[in-house]
mmCIF file of C-alpha atoms and ligand atoms in Angstrom:
data_model
loop_
_atom_site.group_PDB
_atom_site.id
_atom_site.type_symbol
_atom_site.label_atom_id
_atom_site.label_comp_id
_atom_site.label_asym_id
_atom_site.label_seq_id
_atom_site.Cartn_x
_atom_site.Cartn_y
_atom_site.Cartn_z
ATOM 1 C CA MET A 1 117.354 116.242 97.174
ATOM 2 C CA THR A 2 121.014 116.750 97.768
ATOM 3 C CA GLY A 3 122.326 118.977 94.958
ATOM 4 C CA ALA A 4 125.696 117.824 93.650
ATOM 5 C CA LYS A 5 126.661 115.956 96.789
ATOM 6 C CA VAL A 6 125.453 112.423 97.400
ATOM 7 C CA ASP A 7 123.504 111.560 100.555
ATOM 8 C CA ILE A 8 125.720 108.978 102.246
ATOM 9 C CA LEU A 9 122.736 107.733 104.311
ATOM 10 C CA GLY A 10 121.265 106.244 101.133
ATOM 11 C CA LEU A 11 124.342 104.185 100.265
ATOM 12 C CA MET A 12 124.898 100.490 100.941
ATOM 13 C CA PRO A 13 127.930 99.673 103.142
ATOM 14 C CA HIS A 14 129.925 98.366 100.151
ATOM 15 C CA GLU A 15 129.234 101.605 98.249
ATOM 16 C CA ILE A 16 130.562 103.642 101.175
ATOM 17 C CA ILE A 17 133.705 101.524 101.403
ATOM 18 C CA GLU A 18 134.264 101.781 97.634
ATOM 19 C CA GLY A 19 133.759 105.556 97.830
ATOM 20 C CA LEU A 20 136.410 105.843 100.543
ATOM 21 C CA GLN A 21 138.800 103.665 98.538
ATOM 22 C CA GLU A 22 138.302 105.910 95.503
ATOM 23 C CA MET A 23 139.413 108.786 97.734
ATOM 24 C CA GLY A 24 142.620 106.863 98.456
ATOM 25 C CA GLU A 25 141.496 105.740 101.915
ATOM 26 C CA GLN A 26 141.685 102.225 103.306
ATOM 27 C CA ALA A 27 138.593 100.044 103.602
ATOM 28 C CA PHE A 28 138.572 100.168 107.410
ATOM 29 C CA ARG A 29 137.933 103.921 107.233
ATOM 30 C CA GLY A 30 134.695 103.060 105.451
ATOM 31 C CA LYS A 31 133.741 100.781 108.316
ATOM 32 C CA GLN A 32 134.469 103.581 110.769
ATOM 33 C CA VAL A 33 132.179 105.923 108.834
ATOM 34 C CA ILE A 34 129.440 103.277 108.776
ATOM 35 C CA SER A 35 129.714 102.793 112.540
ATOM 36 C CA TRP A 36 128.868 106.496 113.032
ATOM 37 C CA LEU A 37 126.208 106.960 110.412
ATOM 38 C CA TYR A 38 123.127 105.522 112.074
ATOM 39 C CA LYS A 39 123.827 107.093 115.452
ATOM 40 C CA GLY A 40 122.361 110.396 114.359
ATOM 41 C CA VAL A 41 125.597 112.319 113.712
ATOM 42 C CA ASN A 42 124.878 115.440 111.694
ATOM 43 C CA SER A 43 128.331 116.149 110.284
ATOM 44 C CA PHE A 44 131.508 114.350 109.341
ATOM 45 C CA GLU A 45 133.260 116.647 111.856
ATOM 46 C CA ASP A 46 131.621 114.587 114.613
ATOM 47 C CA MET A 47 133.313 111.367 113.394
ATOM 48 C CA THR A 48 136.142 111.942 115.794
ATOM 49 C CA ASN A 49 138.150 108.772 115.138
ATOM 50 C CA LEU A 50 138.729 109.809 111.506
ATOM 51 C CA PRO A 51 141.732 111.948 110.489
ATOM 52 C CA LYS A 52 140.862 115.558 109.658
ATOM 53 C CA THR A 53 141.941 115.046 106.021
ATOM 54 C CA THR A 54 139.491 112.131 105.625
ATOM 55 C CA ARG A 55 136.687 114.139 107.161
ATOM 56 C CA LYS A 56 137.396 116.966 104.718
ATOM 57 C CA LYS A 57 137.285 114.584 101.738
ATOM 58 C CA LEU A 58 133.988 113.167 102.972
ATOM 59 C CA GLU A 59 132.599 116.670 103.467
ATOM 60 C CA ASP A 60 133.501 117.564 99.860
ATOM 61 C CA THR A 61 131.755 114.512 98.391
ATOM 62 C CA TYR A 62 128.796 113.649 100.611
ATOM 63 C CA ILE A 63 126.163 115.061 102.858
ATOM 64 C CA ILE A 64 124.604 113.205 105.774
ATOM 65 C CA GLY A 65 120.917 113.458 105.050
ATOM 66 C CA SER A 66 118.477 114.080 107.840
ATOM 67 C CA VAL A 67 114.863 114.862 108.477
ATOM 68 C CA LYS A 68 114.226 117.765 110.825
ATOM 69 C CA GLN A 69 111.513 117.171 113.360
ATOM 70 C CA ILE A 70 109.287 120.283 113.412
ATOM 71 C CA ASP A 71 106.341 119.025 115.424
ATOM 72 C CA LYS A 72 105.573 116.087 117.661
ATOM 73 C CA ARG A 73 102.289 114.866 119.105
ATOM 74 C CA ILE A 74 101.979 112.250 121.792
ATOM 75 C CA SER A 75 98.700 110.395 122.255
ATOM 76 C CA LYS A 76 96.949 110.610 125.633
ATOM 77 C CA LYS A 77 97.860 107.033 126.435
ATOM 78 C CA GLY A 78 101.456 107.776 125.425
ATOM 79 C CA ASP A 79 101.560 104.777 123.090
ATOM 80 C CA THR A 80 101.801 106.727 119.831
ATOM 81 C CA ILE A 81 104.099 109.587 118.886
ATOM 82 C CA LYS A 82 103.556 111.301 115.600
ATOM 83 C CA TYR A 83 106.422 113.320 114.123
ATOM 84 C CA LEU A 84 106.158 115.957 111.468
ATOM 85 C CA CYS A 85 109.445 116.243 109.605
ATOM 86 C CA LEU A 86 110.923 118.827 107.263
ATOM 87 C CA LEU A 87 112.979 117.651 104.295
ATOM 88 C CA ALA A 88 115.907 119.570 102.771
ATOM 89 C CA ASP A 89 113.679 120.933 99.979
ATOM 90 C CA HIS A 90 111.078 122.113 102.547
ATOM 91 C CA ASN A 91 108.596 119.393 101.806
ATOM 92 C CA ILE A 92 106.986 117.917 104.892
ATOM 93 C CA ILE A 93 106.420 114.255 105.738
ATOM 94 C CA GLU A 94 105.117 112.361 108.747
ATOM 95 C CA CYS A 95 106.219 109.308 110.601
ATOM 96 C CA VAL A 96 104.701 107.635 113.619
ATOM 97 C CA VAL A 97 106.236 105.622 116.453
ATOM 98 C CA MET A 98 103.875 103.076 117.980
ATOM 99 C CA LYS A 99 104.800 101.421 121.235
ATOM 100 C CA TYR A 100 103.771 97.788 121.278
ATOM 101 C CA ASN A 101 104.750 95.284 123.938
ATOM 102 C CA TYR A 102 106.876 93.451 121.348
ATOM 103 C CA GLY A 103 108.932 96.569 120.626
ATOM 104 C CA ASN A 104 108.751 100.014 119.121
ATOM 105 C CA THR A 105 107.403 100.189 115.605
ATOM 106 C CA LEU A 106 108.024 102.998 113.141
ATOM 107 C CA CYS A 107 105.478 103.763 110.439
ATOM 108 C CA LEU A 108 107.354 105.713 107.799
ATOM 109 C CA SER A 109 106.567 107.590 104.610
ATOM 110 C CA THR A 110 107.890 106.600 101.188
ATOM 111 C CA GLN A 111 106.636 109.538 99.108
ATOM 112 C CA VAL A 112 105.657 113.161 99.607
ATOM 113 C CA GLY A 113 101.936 112.861 98.913
ATOM 114 C CA CYS A 114 100.540 109.987 96.876
ATOM 115 C CA ARG A 115 98.898 109.631 93.483
ATOM 116 C CA MET A 116 96.736 106.628 94.272
ATOM 117 C CA GLY A 117 93.696 108.667 95.248
ATOM 118 C CA CYS A 118 92.137 106.370 97.869
ATOM 119 C CA SER A 119 88.993 108.209 98.851
ATOM 120 C CA PHE A 120 89.420 107.898 102.628
ATOM 121 C CA CYS A 121 93.053 109.052 102.696
ATOM 122 C CA ALA A 122 94.367 112.517 103.540
ATOM 123 C CA SER A 123 97.828 111.860 102.045
ATOM 124 C CA THR A 124 96.546 111.859 98.499
ATOM 125 C CA LYS A 125 94.578 115.109 98.522
ATOM 126 C CA GLN A 126 97.380 117.064 96.831
ATOM 127 C CA GLY A 127 98.502 114.168 94.656
ATOM 128 C CA LEU A 128 102.093 112.973 94.411
ATOM 129 C CA VAL A 129 104.733 115.650 95.022
ATOM 130 C CA ARG A 130 107.774 113.406 94.721
ATOM 131 C CA ASN A 131 109.353 110.107 95.663
ATOM 132 C CA LEU A 132 111.504 109.959 98.789
ATOM 133 C CA GLU A 133 115.162 109.130 98.321
ATOM 134 C CA VAL A 134 116.630 106.085 100.100
ATOM 135 C CA GLY A 135 118.515 108.332 102.553
ATOM 136 C CA GLU A 136 115.317 110.187 103.438
ATOM 137 C CA MET A 137 113.668 106.919 104.457
ATOM 138 C CA ILE A 138 116.720 105.832 106.480
ATOM 139 C CA ALA A 139 116.775 109.303 108.072
ATOM 140 C CA GLN A 140 113.264 108.723 109.458
ATOM 141 C CA VAL A 141 114.523 105.609 111.277
ATOM 142 C CA VAL A 142 117.616 107.436 112.554
ATOM 143 C CA MET A 143 115.451 110.353 113.752
ATOM 144 C CA ALA A 144 113.069 108.001 115.592
ATOM 145 C CA ASN A 145 115.969 106.094 117.176
ATOM 146 C CA THR A 146 117.550 109.356 118.312
ATOM 147 C CA GLN A 147 114.232 110.482 119.806
ATOM 148 C CA LEU A 148 113.746 107.169 121.592
ATOM 149 C CA GLY A 149 117.258 107.061 122.975
ATOM 150 C CA GLN A 150 118.982 104.497 120.737
ATOM 151 C CA THR A 151 119.266 101.692 123.297
ATOM 152 C CA GLU A 152 118.418 98.125 122.319
ATOM 153 C CA GLU A 153 115.086 98.137 124.189
ATOM 154 C CA ARG A 154 114.047 101.628 123.262
ATOM 155 C CA GLY A 155 115.098 101.818 119.627
ATOM 156 C CA ILE A 156 113.007 100.908 116.593
ATOM 157 C CA ARG A 157 112.538 97.132 116.293
ATOM 158 C CA ASN A 158 109.857 96.988 113.624
ATOM 159 C CA ILE A 159 109.154 99.020 110.524
ATOM 160 C CA VAL A 160 105.925 99.417 108.622
ATOM 161 C CA LEU A 161 105.857 101.224 105.284
ATOM 162 C CA MET A 162 102.389 102.637 105.774
ATOM 163 C CA GLY A 163 102.904 106.384 106.054
ATOM 164 C CA SER A 164 102.199 108.677 103.143
ATOM 165 C CA GLY A 165 102.909 107.260 99.717
ATOM 166 C CA GLU A 166 102.482 103.970 97.913
ATOM 167 C CA PRO A 167 105.789 102.114 98.524
ATOM 168 C CA LEU A 168 105.551 100.066 95.334
ATOM 169 C CA ASP A 169 105.135 103.284 93.333
ATOM 170 C CA ASN A 170 108.673 104.244 94.491
ATOM 171 C CA TYR A 171 109.894 100.747 93.765
ATOM 172 C CA ASP A 172 113.681 100.957 93.280
ATOM 173 C CA ASN A 173 114.271 103.313 96.216
ATOM 174 C CA VAL A 174 112.071 101.229 98.505
ATOM 175 C CA ILE A 175 113.852 97.973 97.585
ATOM 176 C CA LYS A 176 117.244 99.554 98.280
ATOM 177 C CA PHE A 177 115.915 100.968 101.553
ATOM 178 C CA LEU A 178 114.722 97.482 102.591
ATOM 179 C CA ARG A 179 118.101 95.914 101.817
ATOM 180 C CA LEU A 180 119.946 98.693 103.652
ATOM 181 C CA VAL A 181 117.732 98.791 106.734
ATOM 182 C CA HIS A 182 118.109 94.999 106.974
ATOM 183 C CA HIS A 183 121.887 94.944 106.362
ATOM 184 C CA PRO A 184 123.860 93.818 109.450
ATOM 185 C CA GLU A 185 126.112 96.864 109.064
ATOM 186 C CA GLY A 186 123.110 99.071 108.337
ATOM 187 C CA LEU A 187 120.281 99.201 110.866
ATOM 188 C CA ASN A 188 120.167 95.412 111.139
ATOM 189 C CA ILE A 189 116.391 95.074 111.271
ATOM 190 C CA SER A 190 115.115 91.602 110.415
ATOM 191 C CA TYR A 191 112.984 91.270 107.275
ATOM 192 C CA ARG A 192 110.499 89.471 109.506
ATOM 193 C CA ASN A 193 110.027 92.724 111.391
ATOM 194 C CA ILE A 194 109.241 94.771 108.299
ATOM 195 C CA THR A 195 105.802 95.162 106.735
ATOM 196 C CA LEU A 196 105.107 96.851 103.422
ATOM 197 C CA SER A 197 101.613 98.076 102.721
ATOM 198 C CA THR A 198 100.371 98.370 99.152
ATOM 199 C CA CYS A 199 97.076 99.352 97.592
ATOM 200 C CA GLY A 200 97.609 96.463 95.183
ATOM 201 C CA LEU A 201 99.974 97.370 92.332
ATOM 202 C CA VAL A 202 99.930 93.848 90.930
ATOM 203 C CA PRO A 203 103.015 93.866 88.623
ATOM 204 C CA ASN A 204 105.230 95.289 91.386
ATOM 205 C CA MET A 205 103.803 92.863 93.963
ATOM 206 C CA ILE A 206 104.938 90.042 91.685
ATOM 207 C CA LYS A 207 108.357 91.672 91.242
ATOM 208 C CA LEU A 208 108.671 92.093 95.012
ATOM 209 C CA ALA A 209 108.008 88.380 95.498
ATOM 210 C CA GLN A 210 111.097 87.675 93.376
ATOM 211 C CA GLU A 211 113.485 90.096 95.149
ATOM 212 C CA ASN A 212 114.557 87.762 97.963
ATOM 213 C CA VAL A 213 113.403 90.353 100.471
ATOM 214 C CA PRO A 214 111.043 88.242 102.616
ATOM 215 C CA ILE A 215 109.080 90.960 104.389
ATOM 216 C CA THR A 216 105.436 90.802 105.395
ATOM 217 C CA LEU A 217 103.106 92.074 102.694
ATOM 218 C CA SER A 218 100.007 93.955 103.679
ATOM 219 C CA ILE A 219 97.449 94.521 100.945
ATOM 220 C CA SER A 220 94.808 97.236 101.235
ATOM 221 C CA LEU A 221 91.720 95.547 99.837
ATOM 222 C CA HIS A 222 88.796 97.346 101.506
ATOM 223 C CA ALA A 223 86.179 95.613 99.342
ATOM 224 C CA PRO A 224 85.378 92.068 98.218
ATOM 225 C CA ASN A 225 84.487 92.952 94.600
ATOM 226 C CA ASP A 226 85.532 95.350 91.838
ATOM 227 C CA GLU A 227 82.327 97.368 91.759
ATOM 228 C CA LEU A 228 82.579 98.298 95.428
ATOM 229 C CA ARG A 229 86.358 98.678 95.419
ATOM 230 C CA LYS A 230 86.211 101.183 92.545
ATOM 231 C CA LYS A 231 84.058 103.443 94.735
ATOM 232 C CA ILE A 232 86.827 103.539 97.350
ATOM 233 C CA MET A 233 90.082 103.122 95.434
ATOM 234 C CA PRO A 234 90.740 104.324 91.862
ATOM 235 C CA VAL A 235 93.492 101.676 91.556
ATOM 236 C CA ALA A 236 90.670 99.127 91.375
ATOM 237 C CA SER A 237 90.087 100.229 87.775
ATOM 238 C CA ALA A 238 93.593 99.044 86.889
ATOM 239 C CA TYR A 239 93.706 95.771 88.843
ATOM 240 C CA LYS A 240 90.806 93.478 89.664
ATOM 241 C CA VAL A 241 90.206 92.159 93.197
ATOM 242 C CA ASP A 242 90.904 88.622 91.945
ATOM 243 C CA GLU A 243 94.238 89.699 90.414
ATOM 244 C CA VAL A 244 95.247 91.429 93.660
ATOM 245 C CA ILE A 245 94.376 88.357 95.743
ATOM 246 C CA ASN A 246 96.205 86.076 93.290
ATOM 247 C CA ALA A 247 99.305 88.299 93.485
ATOM 248 C CA GLY A 248 99.052 87.910 97.275
ATOM 249 C CA ARG A 249 98.875 84.108 96.904
ATOM 250 C CA TYR A 250 101.928 84.199 94.632
ATOM 251 C CA TYR A 251 103.812 86.330 97.180
ATOM 252 C CA PHE A 252 103.012 83.820 99.922
ATOM 253 C CA GLU A 253 104.034 80.825 97.790
ATOM 254 C CA LYS A 254 107.273 82.457 96.700
ATOM 255 C CA THR A 255 108.426 83.898 100.053
ATOM 256 C CA GLY A 256 106.605 81.801 102.650
ATOM 257 C CA ARG A 257 105.790 85.079 104.365
ATOM 258 C CA ARG A 258 102.371 85.811 105.713
ATOM 259 C CA VAL A 259 100.099 88.070 103.695
ATOM 260 C CA THR A 260 97.684 90.389 105.431
ATOM 261 C CA PHE A 261 94.651 92.017 103.859
ATOM 262 C CA GLU A 262 93.651 95.383 105.290
ATOM 263 C CA TYR A 263 89.948 96.143 105.300
ATOM 264 C CA SER A 264 88.865 99.607 106.451
ATOM 265 C CA LEU A 265 85.242 99.511 107.511
ATOM 266 C CA ILE A 266 83.115 102.371 106.232
ATOM 267 C CA ASP A 267 79.588 102.709 107.529
ATOM 268 C CA ARG A 268 77.016 101.149 105.203
ATOM 269 C CA LEU A 269 79.400 101.120 102.273
ATOM 270 C CA ASN A 270 81.579 98.034 102.700
ATOM 271 C CA ASP A 271 80.604 96.845 106.192
ATOM 272 C CA ASN A 272 77.646 94.630 105.307
ATOM 273 C CA VAL A 273 77.514 91.014 106.413
ATOM 274 C CA GLU A 274 77.174 90.029 102.709
ATOM 275 C CA ASP A 275 80.494 91.793 102.017
ATOM 276 C CA ALA A 276 82.137 89.741 104.755
ATOM 277 C CA ARG A 277 80.685 86.537 103.244
ATOM 278 C CA GLU A 278 81.945 87.444 99.762
ATOM 279 C CA LEU A 279 85.399 88.258 101.140
ATOM 280 C CA ALA A 280 85.585 84.954 103.032
ATOM 281 C CA HIS A 281 84.649 83.111 99.831
ATOM 282 C CA LYS A 282 87.428 84.852 97.838
ATOM 283 C CA LEU A 283 90.040 84.080 100.509
ATOM 284 C CA LYS A 284 89.049 80.432 100.839
ATOM 285 C CA ASP A 285 92.054 78.080 101.210
ATOM 286 C CA PHE A 286 94.471 81.014 101.459
ATOM 287 C CA PRO A 287 96.283 80.985 104.832
ATOM 288 C CA CYS A 288 96.258 84.763 105.070
ATOM 289 C CA HIS A 289 95.162 87.210 107.705
ATOM 290 C CA VAL A 290 92.536 89.957 107.572
ATOM 291 C CA ASN A 291 92.930 93.152 109.577
ATOM 292 C CA VAL A 292 89.665 94.983 110.060
ATOM 293 C CA ILE A 293 90.114 98.670 110.794
ATOM 294 C CA PRO A 294 87.206 100.945 111.678
ATOM 295 C CA ILE A 295 87.874 104.062 109.598
ATOM 296 C CA ASN A 296 89.216 107.286 111.102
ATOM 297 C CA GLU A 297 86.934 110.077 110.013
ATOM 298 C CA ILE A 298 88.729 112.920 108.233
ATOM 299 C CA ASP A 299 87.397 116.354 107.444
ATOM 300 C CA GLU A 300 87.147 116.205 103.688
ATOM 301 C CA VAL A 301 85.263 112.996 103.189
ATOM 302 C CA LEU A 302 81.714 112.068 103.988
ATOM 303 C CA TYR A 303 82.462 108.591 105.238
ATOM 304 C CA LYS A 304 81.296 107.653 108.687
ATOM 305 C CA ARG A 305 82.757 105.155 111.076
ATOM 306 C CA SER A 306 80.767 101.915 111.354
ATOM 307 C CA SER A 307 78.769 101.313 114.533
ATOM 308 C CA GLU A 308 80.106 98.813 117.087
ATOM 309 C CA ALA A 309 77.297 96.397 116.205
ATOM 310 C CA ARG A 310 78.182 96.472 112.504
ATOM 311 C CA ILE A 311 81.913 96.087 113.223
ATOM 312 C CA GLN A 312 81.214 93.053 115.418
ATOM 313 C CA ALA A 313 78.840 91.482 112.892
ATOM 314 C CA PHE A 314 81.427 91.882 110.117
ATOM 315 C CA VAL A 315 84.269 90.404 112.176
ATOM 316 C CA ASN A 316 82.138 87.536 113.499
ATOM 317 C CA THR A 317 80.951 86.609 110.003
ATOM 318 C CA LEU A 318 84.543 86.347 108.760
ATOM 319 C CA LYS A 319 85.509 84.296 111.818
ATOM 320 C CA SER A 320 82.572 81.935 111.423
ATOM 321 C CA LEU A 321 83.643 81.270 107.826
ATOM 322 C CA GLY A 322 87.167 80.303 108.862
ATOM 323 C CA VAL A 323 89.032 83.541 108.109
ATOM 324 C CA HIS A 324 91.843 84.563 110.478
ATOM 325 C CA VAL A 325 90.761 88.033 111.394
ATOM 326 C CA THR A 326 91.773 90.660 113.924
ATOM 327 C CA ARG A 327 90.349 94.013 114.603
ATOM 328 C CA ARG A 328 93.362 96.273 114.479
ATOM 329 C CA ARG A 329 94.229 98.091 117.669
ATOM 330 C CA GLU A 330 93.372 101.699 116.999
ATOM 331 C CA LEU A 331 96.301 103.841 117.935
ATOM 332 C CA GLY A 332 96.534 107.566 118.281
ATOM 333 C CA GLN A 333 93.052 108.619 117.222
ATOM 334 C CA ASP A 334 93.425 111.697 119.380
ATOM 335 C CA ILE A 335 96.563 112.728 117.491
ATOM 336 C CA GLU A 336 95.076 112.277 114.061
ATOM 337 C CA GLY A 337 96.294 108.789 113.409
ATOM 338 C CA ALA A 338 95.344 108.352 109.764
ATOM 339 C CA CYS A 339 98.126 108.989 107.311
ATOM 340 C CA GLY A 340 98.535 112.583 106.245
ATOM 341 C CA GLN A 341 96.276 114.137 108.834
ATOM 342 C CA LEU A 342 98.911 115.684 111.092
ATOM 343 C CA LYS A 343 100.632 117.268 108.126
ATOM 344 C CA ARG A 344 97.397 118.706 106.819
ATOM 345 C CA SER A 345 96.328 120.158 110.139
ATOM 346 C CA TYR A 346 99.798 121.700 110.531
ATOM 347 C CA LEU A 347 99.630 123.273 107.075
ATOM 348 C CA ASP A 348 96.075 124.464 107.771
ATOM 349 C CA SER A 349 97.232 126.100 110.998
ATOM 350 C CA LEU A 350 99.924 128.003 109.036
ATOM 351 C CA GLU A 351 97.305 129.241 106.604
ATOM 352 C CA LYS A 352 95.051 130.592 109.358
HETATM 353 S S1 SF4 B 404 95.938 104.934 101.431
HETATM 354 FE FE1 SF4 B 404 98.093 104.710 100.846
HETATM 355 S S2 SF4 B 404 97.993 104.255 98.633
HETATM 356 FE FE2 SF4 B 404 95.998 105.082 99.178
HETATM 357 S S3 SF4 B 404 96.165 107.275 98.729
HETATM 358 FE FE3 SF4 B 404 96.703 106.978 100.922
HETATM 359 S S4 SF4 B 404 98.924 106.802 100.959
HETATM 360 FE FE4 SF4 B 404 98.258 106.453 98.838
#
C-alpha cells in the first residue's frame, strides 16, 4: 500500500533499470540502486554512491517498502524467532525464523489473514483482509536478514511460504516474489530452497507447475478422504482429495520437484490407523513425502493433540505401507508456533 509512489522493493531488476533510464539515468545507476536495496537501507539518501540529483529523482518516484518489527519472541531453545511486523497501512503480519543445521529458514506471510477457513488455524479467524504486495514479501526477507546480521552463514538460506495466507490465492504477486527472490541480482535464493504450502487450490497448482519456477510444493491434506477433509478444511468442498493428489502428481511430473503432503494429527479425528492405511493406498506409486505434524492447540478450537501412542501408530502404519514419512520437528511451541497465534495474542493484549 504505497499511495502514488511505487514500492521499488517489489520491482524486478530490469524494471528498476528501465525506470532509471526513463529518468534519463544510465543503466549502471540502476545496478547501483539494486546493490543497495536488499541490504536494508531505508531511504535513497543512504545510497551514498549515487549523485544527489539521482537520489532526488528516485525519492520522487519510489518508496523503499519495509515491514516494521514491533515484537519479537525467541523460543527457549533459541531455535525459533517469531517476528510481529507492522505494515504501512497498520495491518500486522508475522514471520518466523527457524534455525536448522542446514541454514536459517524464513517462514513468511503472503496475505493479511486468510479466507480458506481451515478449522485448526488462527490466521483465518478474521477472514482475508488483503493480499500482500510483492515488496511486502521481499521486505520480510530483508527484515530477517537485517536481524540476523546479513552475513552468508547467518542470513536467510531457505524460504517457506507457510505464514498467514494461502499463497496460491495471491497468485500473481507470489509468482513475481518467487522470481525476484530467486533472481541472481535479487536475493539469489535457489528455487530448491523455497517451499510453497497450499491447502490445495487445484487450478493454481496446475498453473504453478507450468511457470518454470521449480520450487518444492507442500500440500496440506490432513485427511485421506473427502468426508473427513470437509470437517477440517472448507476448501475440500471445492476440490476432492483425489483431484488434489493428482495435481500433486502433475506438479512432480512437470517440475521433477519433490511434493510433500502435510498431515496435521488431531486426536481421534484423523489420527486413526485406518486413516493412515487409506492415505497410504491413495499415495501408492507416488514418490512423495508425508510430513506428520501433531497439532498445536489454539484457544478457539476444541481440537486436542494426539497422544504419543496414537502419533507413533499413525507414523508406523504409513512406514510399514511404504510411505516416506517424517514427523515434523516441532519448533517454537512455547512462542505460539502455529500461524497467526502471535498476532492474535498481541492484539488480545492490546484489547485488555
Ligand atoms: S492453514 Fe493456511 S490456508 Fe488454511 S486458513 Fe490457515 S493460513 Fe489459510
